């Protein structure tokens, strides 16, 4: 995901573990109950869509999910971690765009998939607040976003490398710059402006592909 600035979100309730730097989830104990996890994550998504990131707290999530706050604290040590897991897949379950051998089609599919993900009400509510929380916390960013972004970014590099080998993309194309251009444009259009049109998907993919097209 792109690293965009945003307004600072409201702090967690005083005394909550989410406010304590370096606090981690306790290790050991009974295995997590997937039904409880599902209730908590579902409550987060619903509250984000209804009230936004700033108003969401461990207390409001606990009430909506029908659990206690300590139940949430044992699973997630910060609001940012909780929201990110609720809204976006964990790294091990993130579907990657397959290399079809057609770079233009792969880029279009990547743009369309990202637009669809960012356009969800819970994602549009979560992203600005998440980036605000993580801006000055590189330690927290590493545990919340970097693992997912690194995996997707490395996969995109492999798509570009394969396209270079086929002659579809010029050899001097910078895969990381292209990735940042794609993600930044999608974030701005979907989250900031709220425009999720099919025309945008086509035009953005076309601009990016044309910009790195191999010389014939």
XYZ file of N, CA, C and O in Angstrom:
864
model
N 0.810 -1.172 0.000
C 0.000 0.000 0.000
C 0.860 1.245 0.000
O 1.923 1.286 0.562
N 0.389 2.430 -0.572
C 1.168 3.635 -0.638
C 1.264 4.316 0.690
O 0.343 4.290 1.485
N 2.363 5.018 0.938
C 2.556 5.734 2.188
C 2.129 7.173 1.993
O 2.888 8.014 1.541
N 0.853 7.485 2.267
C 0.289 8.797 2.035
C 0.034 9.480 3.358
O -0.365 8.863 4.324
N 0.185 10.826 3.446
C -0.079 11.530 4.691
C -1.562 11.614 4.969
O -2.384 11.570 4.070
N -1.954 11.767 6.229
C -3.355 11.917 6.580
C -3.446 12.604 7.923
O -2.476 12.760 8.640
N -4.680 13.029 8.289
C -4.888 13.693 9.561
C -4.698 12.716 10.695
O -5.059 11.548 10.581
N -4.141 13.164 11.845
C -3.941 12.260 12.979
C -5.257 11.734 13.501
O -6.219 12.483 13.638
N -5.376 10.438 13.778
C -6.606 9.865 14.305
C -6.727 10.116 15.795
O -5.777 10.506 16.458
N -7.923 9.874 16.327
C -8.132 10.021 17.761
C -7.359 8.946 18.502
O -7.206 7.823 18.015
N -6.817 9.247 19.689
C -6.057 8.248 20.444
C -6.949 7.173 21.018
O -8.158 7.351 21.144
N -6.322 6.063 21.394
C -7.037 4.994 22.082
C -7.431 5.452 23.482
O -6.830 6.389 24.022
N -8.413 4.800 24.115
C -8.782 5.147 25.474
C -7.585 5.050 26.412
O -6.737 4.186 26.265
N -7.513 5.967 27.375
C -6.380 5.995 28.304
C -6.239 4.670 29.018
O -7.216 4.057 29.447
N -4.970 4.222 29.104
C -4.684 3.008 29.847
C -4.776 1.747 29.030
O -4.564 0.667 29.553
N -5.143 1.852 27.752
C -5.258 0.633 26.963
C -3.882 0.175 26.525
O -2.980 0.976 26.316
N -3.667 -1.139 26.295
C -2.378 -1.648 25.850
C -1.971 -1.078 24.508
O -0.800 -1.064 24.186
N -2.943 -0.621 23.700
C -2.588 -0.093 22.393
C -1.753 1.164 22.505
O -1.085 1.559 21.569
N -1.782 1.832 23.685
C -1.019 3.056 23.858
C 0.406 2.783 24.335
O 1.231 3.681 24.373
N 0.725 1.567 24.737
C 1.997 1.275 25.357
C 2.990 0.802 24.311
O 2.868 -0.295 23.794
N 4.002 1.647 23.948
C 4.972 1.246 22.926
C 5.670 -0.046 23.305
O 6.054 -0.257 24.448
N 5.829 -0.901 22.294
C 6.582 -2.140 22.503
C 5.791 -3.255 23.126
O 6.291 -4.355 23.287
N 4.523 -2.992 23.510
C 3.745 -4.068 24.105
C 3.410 -5.109 23.051
O 3.007 -4.769 21.956
N 3.543 -6.362 23.390
C 3.272 -7.450 22.455
C 2.189 -8.355 23.016
O 1.901 -8.361 24.197
N 1.609 -9.135 22.101
C 0.611 -10.099 22.546
C 1.265 -11.156 23.405
O 2.376 -11.603 23.132
N 0.576 -11.594 24.451
C 1.136 -12.660 25.262
C 1.302 -13.946 24.467
O 0.490 -14.245 23.611
N 2.344 -14.685 24.780
C 2.595 -15.946 24.100
C 2.026 -17.097 24.928
O 1.830 -16.990 26.129
N 1.791 -18.197 24.257
C 1.314 -19.378 24.951
C -0.174 -19.308 25.229
O -0.908 -18.499 24.685
N -0.653 -20.159 26.141
C -2.065 -20.167 26.474
C -2.853 -20.998 25.483
O -2.317 -21.705 24.637
N -4.190 -20.894 25.602
C -5.062 -21.675 24.740
C -5.040 -21.143 23.309
O -4.854 -19.957 23.086
N -5.266 -22.027 22.332
C -5.327 -21.567 20.940
C -6.460 -20.571 20.753
O -7.487 -20.632 21.431
N -6.283 -19.648 19.822
C -7.317 -18.667 19.543
C -8.534 -19.330 18.934
O -8.424 -20.249 18.123
N -9.709 -18.866 19.329
C -10.978 -19.374 18.807
C -11.302 -18.602 17.531
O -11.525 -17.393 17.572
N -11.348 -19.295 16.379
C -11.617 -18.580 15.123
C -12.972 -17.901 15.096
O -13.146 -16.896 14.403
N -13.958 -18.411 15.835
C -15.266 -17.766 15.875
C -15.185 -16.424 16.591
O -15.814 -15.445 16.169
N -14.409 -16.362 17.654
C -14.219 -15.091 18.362
C -13.451 -14.120 17.476
O -13.808 -12.941 17.365
N -12.395 -14.615 16.842
C -11.636 -13.765 15.926
C -12.549 -13.193 14.847
O -12.495 -11.997 14.522
N -13.386 -14.052 14.281
C -14.285 -13.607 13.217
C -15.270 -12.562 13.695
O -15.567 -11.597 12.974
N -15.789 -12.736 14.907
C -16.725 -11.757 15.455
C -16.053 -10.408 15.664
O -16.631 -9.343 15.375
N -14.820 -10.424 16.147
C -14.085 -9.184 16.391
C -13.769 -8.480 15.072
O -14.018 -7.274 14.913
N -13.248 -9.215 14.111
C -12.869 -8.611 12.838
C -14.092 -8.120 12.078
O -14.057 -7.065 11.429
N -15.196 -8.855 12.175
C -16.435 -8.396 11.552
C -16.950 -7.124 12.190
O -17.465 -6.226 11.508
N -16.821 -7.024 13.508
C -17.235 -5.812 14.217
C -16.396 -4.620 13.780
O -16.911 -3.507 13.605
N -15.095 -4.836 13.596
C -14.212 -3.758 13.143
C -14.653 -3.249 11.779
O -14.778 -2.037 11.550
N -14.910 -4.153 10.849
C -15.309 -3.739 9.502
C -16.622 -2.969 9.530
O -16.781 -1.945 8.846
N -17.571 -3.441 10.323
C -18.865 -2.762 10.407
C -18.720 -1.373 11.015
O -19.297 -0.393 10.514
N -17.944 -1.257 12.076
C -17.779 0.034 12.748
C -17.013 1.023 11.876
O -17.308 2.229 11.882
N -16.038 0.548 11.136
C -15.322 1.434 10.227
C -16.270 2.022 9.191
O -16.244 3.230 8.918
N -17.104 1.180 8.600
C -18.035 1.649 7.579
C -19.081 2.601 8.155
O -19.511 3.540 7.479
N -19.468 2.361 9.400
C -20.522 3.172 10.014
C -20.006 4.471 10.631
O -20.653 5.524 10.504
N -18.860 4.408 11.303
C -18.427 5.543 12.109
C -17.041 6.074 11.761
O -16.662 7.164 12.215
N -16.250 5.315 11.006
C -14.922 5.776 10.633
C -13.842 5.314 11.596
O -14.107 4.779 12.670
N -12.591 5.564 11.194
C -11.428 5.095 11.942
C -11.270 5.817 13.275
O -10.947 5.208 14.299
N -11.482 7.128 13.279
C -11.208 7.917 14.481
C -12.057 7.485 15.665
O -11.601 7.501 16.809
N -13.310 7.108 15.425
C -14.212 6.741 16.513
C -14.065 5.290 16.944
O -14.627 4.890 17.968
N -13.337 4.511 16.169
C -13.190 3.093 16.511
C -12.191 2.939 17.652
O -11.119 3.535 17.644
N -12.533 2.144 18.643
C -11.640 1.852 19.761
C -11.820 0.400 20.163
O -12.780 -0.274 19.748
N -10.924 -0.100 21.005
C -11.071 -1.464 21.495
C -12.389 -1.617 22.249
O -13.019 -2.676 22.215
N -12.803 -0.580 22.930
C -14.044 -0.654 23.696
C -15.261 -0.778 22.785
O -16.144 -1.609 23.027
N -15.329 0.043 21.722
C -16.487 -0.039 20.827
C -16.509 -1.366 20.083
O -17.574 -1.925 19.836
N -15.318 -1.866 19.721
C -15.259 -3.164 19.045
C -15.718 -4.274 19.984
O -16.475 -5.174 19.582
N -15.283 -4.226 21.230
C -15.673 -5.243 22.203
C -17.192 -5.275 22.382
O -17.801 -6.353 22.429
N -17.804 -4.097 22.483
C -19.259 -4.055 22.644
C -19.967 -4.646 21.431
O -20.911 -5.420 21.569
N -19.523 -4.278 20.231
C -20.177 -4.774 19.023
C -19.978 -6.275 18.855
O -20.895 -6.983 18.420
N -18.796 -6.774 19.201
C -18.500 -8.195 19.010
C -19.026 -9.068 20.141
O -19.042 -10.299 20.016
N -19.426 -8.443 21.260
C -19.901 -9.218 22.396
C -18.791 -9.920 23.145
O -18.980 -11.033 23.658
N -17.608 -9.283 23.208
C -16.479 -9.842 23.941
C -15.950 -8.783 24.909
O -16.429 -7.660 24.933
N -14.958 -9.152 25.704
C -14.344 -8.193 26.612
C -13.126 -7.545 25.944
O -12.555 -8.111 25.007
N -12.740 -6.391 26.448
C -11.554 -5.745 25.900
C -10.296 -6.596 26.065
O -9.483 -6.672 25.133
N -10.094 -7.254 27.213
C -8.908 -8.116 27.326
C -8.857 -9.213 26.258
O -7.771 -9.623 25.836
N -10.036 -9.689 25.816
C -10.068 -10.692 24.753
C -9.422 -10.142 23.485
O -8.697 -10.852 22.777
N -9.673 -8.861 23.197
C -9.078 -8.230 22.014
C -7.597 -7.973 22.241
O -6.762 -8.235 21.366
N -7.232 -7.473 23.434
C -5.835 -7.168 23.731
C -4.933 -8.393 23.606
O -3.760 -8.280 23.249
N -5.488 -9.566 23.939
C -4.684 -10.786 23.856
C -4.357 -11.151 22.407
O -3.424 -11.928 22.162
N -5.109 -10.610 21.466
C -4.932 -10.955 20.062
C -4.217 -9.864 19.261
O -3.437 -10.166 18.356
N -4.498 -8.605 19.563
C -3.922 -7.490 18.817
C -3.417 -6.442 19.799
O -4.149 -5.994 20.681
N -2.171 -6.034 19.642
C -1.571 -5.116 20.600
C -1.769 -3.653 20.238
O -1.365 -2.776 20.999
N -2.367 -3.360 19.097
C -2.606 -1.965 18.725
C -3.841 -1.878 17.845
O -4.245 -2.848 17.192
N -4.413 -0.701 17.827
C -5.567 -0.438 16.958
C -5.190 -0.630 15.493
O -5.960 -1.194 14.706
N -3.991 -0.170 15.108
C -3.565 -0.294 13.716
C -3.472 -1.756 13.294
O -3.907 -2.129 12.201
N -2.920 -2.609 14.145
C -2.824 -4.031 13.821
C -4.210 -4.654 13.680
O -4.466 -5.444 12.767
N -5.101 -4.306 14.585
C -6.459 -4.849 14.547
C -7.173 -4.434 13.271
O -7.773 -5.265 12.573
N -7.104 -3.150 12.938
C -7.796 -2.657 11.751
C -7.203 -3.251 10.480
O -7.934 -3.672 9.580
N -5.895 -3.314 10.409
C -5.275 -3.846 9.197
C -5.654 -5.302 8.967
O -5.953 -5.701 7.838
N -5.661 -6.101 10.027
C -6.032 -7.509 9.853
C -7.499 -7.660 9.477
O -7.872 -8.567 8.732
N -8.347 -6.752 9.975
C -9.772 -6.820 9.656
C -10.053 -6.438 8.210
O -10.931 -7.021 7.563
N -9.326 -5.462 7.701
C -9.651 -4.894 6.393
C -8.881 -5.547 5.258
O -9.391 -5.699 4.149
N -7.626 -5.955 5.519
C -6.789 -6.503 4.459
C -6.324 -7.911 4.820
O -6.121 -8.209 5.984
N -6.125 -8.763 3.832
C -5.697 -10.129 4.113
C -4.330 -10.165 4.756
O -3.516 -9.263 4.572
N -4.077 -11.209 5.517
C -2.742 -11.416 6.054
C -1.810 -11.805 4.909
O -2.258 -12.332 3.889
N -0.492 -11.567 5.054
C 0.420 -11.832 3.944
C 0.318 -13.229 3.363
O 0.406 -13.413 2.165
N 0.110 -14.231 4.200
C 0.072 -15.592 3.702
C -1.165 -15.928 2.897
O -1.213 -16.956 2.235
N -2.182 -15.055 2.947
C -3.421 -15.347 2.234
C -3.733 -14.308 1.170
O -4.834 -14.273 0.643
N -2.759 -13.462 0.828
C -2.992 -12.433 -0.166
C -2.859 -13.021 -1.564
O -1.797 -13.501 -1.943
N -3.933 -12.991 -2.374
C -3.809 -13.509 -3.732
C -2.935 -12.595 -4.575
O -3.044 -11.374 -4.507
N -2.028 -13.163 -5.346
C -1.159 -12.385 -6.210
C -1.621 -12.515 -7.655
O -2.182 -13.535 -8.053
N -1.383 -11.464 -8.426
C -1.790 -11.476 -9.826
C -0.908 -12.457 -10.591
O 0.324 -12.334 -10.586
N -1.486 -13.448 -11.270
C -0.653 -14.410 -11.996
C -0.010 -13.765 -13.215
O -0.552 -12.823 -13.802
N 1.142 -14.270 -13.591
C 1.821 -13.818 -14.799
C 1.219 -14.575 -15.973
O 1.471 -15.765 -16.165
N 0.418 -13.880 -16.772
C -0.270 -14.531 -17.895
C 0.557 -14.505 -19.170
O 0.156 -15.093 -20.174
N 1.685 -13.782 -19.141
C 2.456 -13.611 -20.363
C 2.037 -12.384 -21.146
O 2.597 -12.101 -22.210
N 1.072 -11.639 -20.634
C 0.599 -10.401 -21.263
C 0.687 -9.305 -20.203
O -0.198 -9.181 -19.358
N 1.767 -8.510 -20.260
C 2.003 -7.514 -19.216
C 0.881 -6.487 -19.128
O 0.466 -6.103 -18.027
N 0.365 -6.047 -20.244
C -0.711 -5.050 -20.234
C -1.941 -5.595 -19.518
O -2.575 -4.895 -18.704
N -2.282 -6.845 -19.784
C -3.438 -7.452 -19.125
C -3.180 -7.637 -17.640
O -4.085 -7.436 -16.810
N -1.950 -8.003 -17.281
C -1.616 -8.193 -15.873
C -1.698 -6.877 -15.107
O -2.198 -6.836 -13.972
N -1.207 -5.791 -15.704
C -1.278 -4.491 -15.050
C -2.725 -4.055 -14.880
O -3.116 -3.554 -13.813
N -3.524 -4.242 -15.915
C -4.929 -3.854 -15.803
C -5.624 -4.639 -14.689
O -6.396 -4.099 -13.906
N -5.329 -5.944 -14.606
C -5.934 -6.771 -13.563
C -5.470 -6.307 -12.181
O -6.258 -6.262 -11.237
N -4.212 -5.934 -12.063
C -3.686 -5.450 -10.788
C -4.373 -4.153 -10.382
O -4.754 -3.978 -9.223
N -4.531 -3.231 -11.323
C -5.216 -1.965 -11.025
C -6.658 -2.226 -10.625
O -7.152 -1.684 -9.625
N -7.360 -3.058 -11.384
C -8.761 -3.339 -11.089
C -8.933 -3.994 -9.725
O -9.853 -3.651 -8.964
N -8.037 -4.927 -9.391
C -8.106 -5.605 -8.100
C -7.857 -4.644 -6.953
O -8.554 -4.676 -5.927
N -6.863 -3.753 -7.117
C -6.548 -2.794 -6.061
C -7.659 -1.771 -5.902
O -8.023 -1.398 -4.781
N -8.216 -1.305 -7.009
C -9.348 -0.374 -6.944
C -10.508 -1.013 -6.194
O -11.134 -0.384 -5.331
N -10.812 -2.273 -6.512
C -11.917 -2.957 -5.837
C -11.657 -3.087 -4.345
O -12.556 -2.912 -3.520
N -10.408 -3.379 -3.972
C -10.069 -3.524 -2.557
C -10.155 -2.194 -1.821
O -10.760 -2.099 -0.749
N -9.573 -1.155 -2.395
C -9.560 0.154 -1.741
C -10.932 0.823 -1.738
O -11.181 1.729 -0.931
N -11.811 0.407 -2.630
C -13.125 1.037 -2.731
C -14.123 0.546 -1.685
O -15.172 1.156 -1.503
N -13.816 -0.542 -0.996
C -14.726 -1.015 0.038
C -14.882 0.052 1.123
O -13.911 0.729 1.469
N -16.092 0.236 1.661
C -16.303 1.290 2.668
C -15.350 1.192 3.848
O -14.824 2.205 4.316
N -15.090 -0.028 4.323
C -14.200 -0.176 5.469
C -12.764 0.191 5.106
O -12.016 0.735 5.928
N -12.342 -0.080 3.855
C -10.988 0.269 3.436
C -10.839 1.780 3.288
O -9.842 2.363 3.722
N -11.815 2.421 2.683
C -11.748 3.879 2.514
C -11.739 4.575 3.873
O -11.113 5.628 4.033
N -12.420 4.000 4.846
C -12.428 4.592 6.190
C -11.122 4.313 6.923
O -10.653 5.149 7.707
N -10.520 3.159 6.671
C -9.357 2.742 7.452
C -8.045 3.352 6.977
O -7.187 3.709 7.794
N -7.848 3.459 5.670
C -6.526 3.774 5.143
C -5.949 5.105 5.626
O -4.803 5.141 6.090
N -6.677 6.222 5.560
C -6.064 7.477 6.041
C -5.672 7.406 7.512
O -4.585 7.870 7.892
N -6.515 6.820 8.341
C -6.194 6.700 9.758
C -5.024 5.779 10.019
O -4.172 6.057 10.875
N -4.949 4.691 9.276
C -3.828 3.773 9.432
C -2.510 4.469 9.123
O -1.534 4.359 9.877
N -2.459 5.197 8.021
C -1.221 5.864 7.654
C -0.864 6.948 8.654
O 0.317 7.193 8.924
N -1.870 7.600 9.217
C -1.590 8.594 10.252
C -0.984 7.955 11.487
O -0.018 8.459 12.055
N -1.521 6.829 11.908
C -0.999 6.112 13.076
C 0.424 5.604 12.846
O 1.249 5.581 13.763
N 0.696 5.177 11.623
C 1.969 4.512 11.341
C 3.063 5.466 10.896
O 4.222 5.056 10.784
N 2.726 6.716 10.656
C 3.687 7.655 10.075
C 4.958 7.770 10.909
O 6.068 7.776 10.378
N 4.804 7.897 12.213
C 5.964 8.076 13.100
C 6.292 6.818 13.902
O 6.979 6.891 14.909
N 5.804 5.667 13.446
C 6.053 4.415 14.171
C 6.588 3.360 13.211
O 5.872 2.446 12.805
N 7.864 3.476 12.807
C 8.411 2.478 11.882
C 8.357 1.066 12.437
O 8.228 0.097 11.679
N 8.445 0.916 13.761
C 8.365 -0.414 14.354
C 6.984 -1.018 14.134
O 6.841 -2.193 13.804
N 5.952 -0.195 14.309
C 4.589 -0.668 14.119
C 4.300 -0.884 12.638
O 3.642 -1.856 12.255
N 4.808 -0.003 11.802
C 4.597 -0.157 10.366
C 5.177 -1.491 9.878
O 4.587 -2.169 9.044
N 6.333 -1.870 10.417
C 6.978 -3.107 9.989
C 6.108 -4.321 10.272
O 6.086 -5.275 9.502
N 5.362 -4.287 11.388
C 4.530 -5.434 11.742
C 3.155 -5.380 11.090
O 2.491 -6.406 10.973
N 2.713 -4.206 10.654
C 1.355 -4.066 10.134
C 1.314 -4.098 8.612
O 0.546 -4.847 8.017
N 2.144 -3.297 7.955
C 2.014 -3.133 6.512
C 3.161 -3.728 5.722
O 2.958 -4.322 4.666
N 4.397 -3.578 6.211
C 5.545 -3.881 5.376
C 5.595 -5.326 4.893
O 6.016 -5.591 3.767
N 5.169 -6.265 5.731
C 5.206 -7.654 5.301
C 4.332 -7.902 4.092
O 4.732 -8.584 3.137
N 3.133 -7.334 4.103
C 2.222 -7.485 2.971
C 2.741 -6.738 1.756
O 2.799 -7.281 0.651
N 3.148 -5.474 1.938
C 3.594 -4.678 0.795
C 4.841 -5.269 0.165
O 4.970 -5.305 -1.068
N 5.760 -5.759 0.997
C 6.996 -6.320 0.465
C 6.708 -7.517 -0.426
O 7.293 -7.660 -1.512
N 5.792 -8.357 -0.003
C 5.459 -9.547 -0.798
C 4.859 -9.158 -2.142
O 5.239 -9.697 -3.185
N 3.912 -8.225 -2.132
C 3.276 -7.795 -3.374
C 4.270 -7.071 -4.270
O 4.289 -7.271 -5.493
N 5.121 -6.220 -3.669
C 6.112 -5.477 -4.451
C 7.100 -6.440 -5.127
O 7.447 -6.267 -6.304
N 7.565 -7.443 -4.389
C 8.505 -8.402 -4.975
C 7.850 -9.181 -6.116
O 8.488 -9.466 -7.139
N 6.580 -9.504 -5.951
C 5.866 -10.202 -7.019
C 5.762 -9.311 -8.248
O 5.944 -9.794 -9.384
N 5.493 -8.029 -8.050
C 5.395 -7.119 -9.190
C 6.747 -7.002 -9.900
O 6.800 -6.937 -11.131
N 7.830 -6.993 -9.141
C 9.155 -6.965 -9.764
C 9.337 -8.167 -10.688
O 9.925 -8.061 -11.775
N 8.846 -9.331 -10.252
C 8.994 -10.529 -11.078
C 8.150 -10.423 -12.349
O 8.568 -10.892 -13.419
N 6.967 -9.784 -12.257
C 6.141 -9.574 -13.449
C 6.869 -8.672 -14.444
O 6.870 -8.931 -15.659
N 7.483 -7.603 -13.922
C 8.214 -6.676 -14.797
C 9.414 -7.374 -15.425
O 9.680 -7.239 -16.630
N 10.144 -8.134 -14.615
C 11.327 -8.834 -15.142
C 10.942 -9.800 -16.263
O 11.636 -9.897 -17.291
N 9.838 -10.514 -16.079
C 9.388 -11.446 -17.115
C 8.973 -10.697 -18.371
O 9.239 -11.136 -19.500
N 8.325 -9.533 -18.181
C 7.919 -8.729 -19.331
C 9.121 -8.149 -20.059
O 9.117 -8.031 -21.292
N 10.170 -7.795 -19.333
C 11.410 -7.326 -19.959
C 12.015 -8.443 -20.802
O 12.444 -8.224 -21.950
N 12.030 -9.650 -20.262
C 12.594 -10.788 -20.993
C 11.819 -11.075 -22.277
O 12.395 -11.524 -23.276
N 10.526 -10.799 -22.273
C 9.700 -11.019 -23.463
C 9.781 -9.847 -24.441
O 9.222 -9.939 -25.543
N 10.395 -8.761 -24.029
C 10.486 -7.593 -24.891
C 9.300 -6.659 -24.785
O 9.209 -5.674 -25.536
N 8.380 -6.924 -23.847
C 7.207 -6.056 -23.683
C 7.541 -4.768 -22.930
O 6.867 -3.750 -23.097
N 8.549 -4.842 -22.073
C 8.927 -3.712 -21.222
C 10.405 -3.432 -21.437
O 11.215 -4.363 -21.569
N 10.764 -2.142 -21.477
C 12.175 -1.804 -21.694
C 13.023 -2.205 -20.495
O 12.550 -2.217 -19.360
N 14.270 -2.489 -20.774
C 15.161 -3.040 -19.749
C 15.453 -2.060 -18.630
O 15.770 -2.475 -17.512
N 15.351 -0.750 -18.889
C 15.669 0.227 -17.853
C 14.456 0.632 -17.014
O 14.542 1.543 -16.192
N 13.332 -0.045 -17.193
C 12.132 0.270 -16.409
C 12.371 -0.054 -14.935
O 12.882 -1.124 -14.609
N 12.016 0.871 -14.047
C 12.189 0.686 -12.608
C 10.883 0.138 -12.031
O 9.891 0.858 -11.916
N 10.883 -1.138 -11.682
C 9.661 -1.793 -11.209
C 9.104 -1.133 -9.954
O 7.885 -1.017 -9.786
N 9.987 -0.686 -9.058
C 9.518 -0.063 -7.824
C 8.834 1.274 -8.091
O 7.814 1.601 -7.473
N 9.372 2.045 -9.018
C 8.742 3.322 -9.366
C 7.380 3.079 -10.013
O 6.403 3.779 -9.721
N 7.308 2.098 -10.885
C 6.032 1.775 -11.525
C 5.018 1.325 -10.479
O 3.855 1.748 -10.494
N 5.450 0.496 -9.542
C 4.563 0.022 -8.476
C 4.043 1.195 -7.655
O 2.847 1.296 -7.366
N 4.952 2.108 -7.265
C 4.543 3.256 -6.470
C 3.574 4.148 -7.241
O 2.621 4.700 -6.666
N 3.811 4.315 -8.539
C 2.920 5.134 -9.363
C 1.517 4.521 -9.413
O 0.510 5.226 -9.276
N 1.464 3.216 -9.585
C 0.172 2.529 -9.620
C -0.573 2.664 -8.292
O -1.732 3.069 -8.244
N 0.118 2.317 -7.190
C -0.543 2.328 -5.892
C -0.927 3.743 -5.464
O -2.008 3.976 -4.908
N -0.049 4.711 -5.727
C -0.344 6.081 -5.352
C -1.538 6.633 -6.116
O -2.405 7.305 -5.546
N -1.601 6.335 -7.405
C -2.717 6.813 -8.220
C -4.036 6.174 -7.779
O -5.071 6.853 -7.696
N -4.000 4.882 -7.492
C -5.224 4.205 -7.050
C -5.679 4.746 -5.697
O -6.873 4.997 -5.481
N -4.739 4.943 -4.778
C -5.095 5.494 -3.469
C -5.747 6.861 -3.617
O -6.796 7.143 -3.032
N -5.129 7.736 -4.407
C -5.659 9.088 -4.562
C -7.058 9.078 -5.171
O -7.964 9.788 -4.719
N -7.238 8.258 -6.195
C -8.518 8.276 -6.899
C -9.635 7.614 -6.086
O -10.758 8.108 -6.055
N -9.338 6.501 -5.435
C -10.400 5.776 -4.744
C -10.642 6.259 -3.323
O -11.780 6.443 -2.899
N -9.566 6.470 -2.562
C -9.715 6.830 -1.147
C -9.921 8.327 -0.976
O -10.797 8.766 -0.230
N -9.118 9.132 -1.672
C -9.209 10.585 -1.513
C -10.386 11.162 -2.281
O -11.172 11.949 -1.744
N -10.539 10.755 -3.531
C -11.567 11.358 -4.383
C -12.840 10.530 -4.494
O -13.884 11.044 -4.884
N -12.760 9.250 -4.201
C -13.956 8.411 -4.256
C -14.451 8.104 -5.653
O -15.634 7.876 -5.870
N -13.553 8.066 -6.623
C -13.910 7.782 -8.014
C -13.433 6.383 -8.360
O -12.231 6.139 -8.458
N -14.373 5.453 -8.541
C -14.006 4.060 -8.778
C -14.424 3.586 -10.169
O -14.843 2.467 -10.362
N -14.327 4.440 -11.162
C -14.869 4.120 -12.478
C -14.008 3.124 -13.239
O -12.782 3.044 -13.050
N -14.651 2.387 -14.124
C -13.954 1.469 -15.015
C -13.033 2.243 -15.955
O -11.952 1.768 -16.313
N -13.456 3.434 -16.329
C -12.639 4.262 -17.220
C -11.289 4.582 -16.578
O -10.254 4.574 -17.251
N -11.302 4.853 -15.265
C -10.044 5.137 -14.571
C -9.112 3.936 -14.630
O -7.907 4.076 -14.869
N -9.639 2.746 -14.402
C -8.827 1.529 -14.449
C -8.148 1.401 -15.809
O -6.936 1.161 -15.912
N -8.915 1.581 -16.871
C -8.380 1.430 -18.220
C -7.317 2.485 -18.517
O -6.256 2.179 -19.072
N -7.597 3.723 -18.142
C -6.661 4.802 -18.469
C -5.359 4.694 -17.679
O -4.271 4.908 -18.228
N -5.461 4.383 -16.386
C -4.249 4.253 -15.587
C -3.390 3.103 -16.093
O -2.165 3.254 -16.259
N -3.999 1.959 -16.338
C -3.230 0.817 -16.854
C -2.587 1.164 -18.187
O -1.418 0.833 -18.428
N -3.326 1.869 -19.048
C -2.785 2.241 -20.352
C -1.605 3.181 -20.250
O -0.600 3.022 -20.963
N -1.708 4.169 -19.365
C -0.608 5.127 -19.182
C 0.645 4.416 -18.682
O 1.753 4.661 -19.178
N 0.486 3.534 -17.701
C 1.643 2.839 -17.140
C 2.288 1.912 -18.165
O 3.517 1.918 -18.345
N 1.489 1.135 -18.848
C 2.041 0.199 -19.849
C 2.732 0.954 -20.963
O 3.846 0.572 -21.409
N 2.133 2.020 -21.440
C 2.734 2.786 -22.536
C 4.056 3.418 -22.078
O 5.011 3.517 -22.861
N 4.107 3.826 -20.804
C 5.303 4.474 -20.295
C 6.514 3.570 -20.179
O 7.652 4.057 -20.166
N 6.288 2.261 -20.078
C 7.417 1.330 -19.954
C 7.529 0.372 -21.140
O 8.312 -0.572 -21.105
N 6.774 0.660 -22.175
C 6.742 -0.272 -23.312
C 8.128 -0.449 -23.920
O 8.903 0.497 -24.045
N 8.444 -1.699 -24.314
C 9.726 -1.989 -24.935
C 9.841 -1.323 -26.299
O 8.839 -1.137 -26.998
N 11.042 -0.950 -26.670
C 11.284 -0.300 -27.947
C 11.274 -1.344 -29.065
O 11.944 -2.371 -28.968
N 10.514 -1.063 -30.071
C 10.422 -2.023 -31.194
C 11.501 -1.743 -32.238
O 11.951 -0.624 -32.385
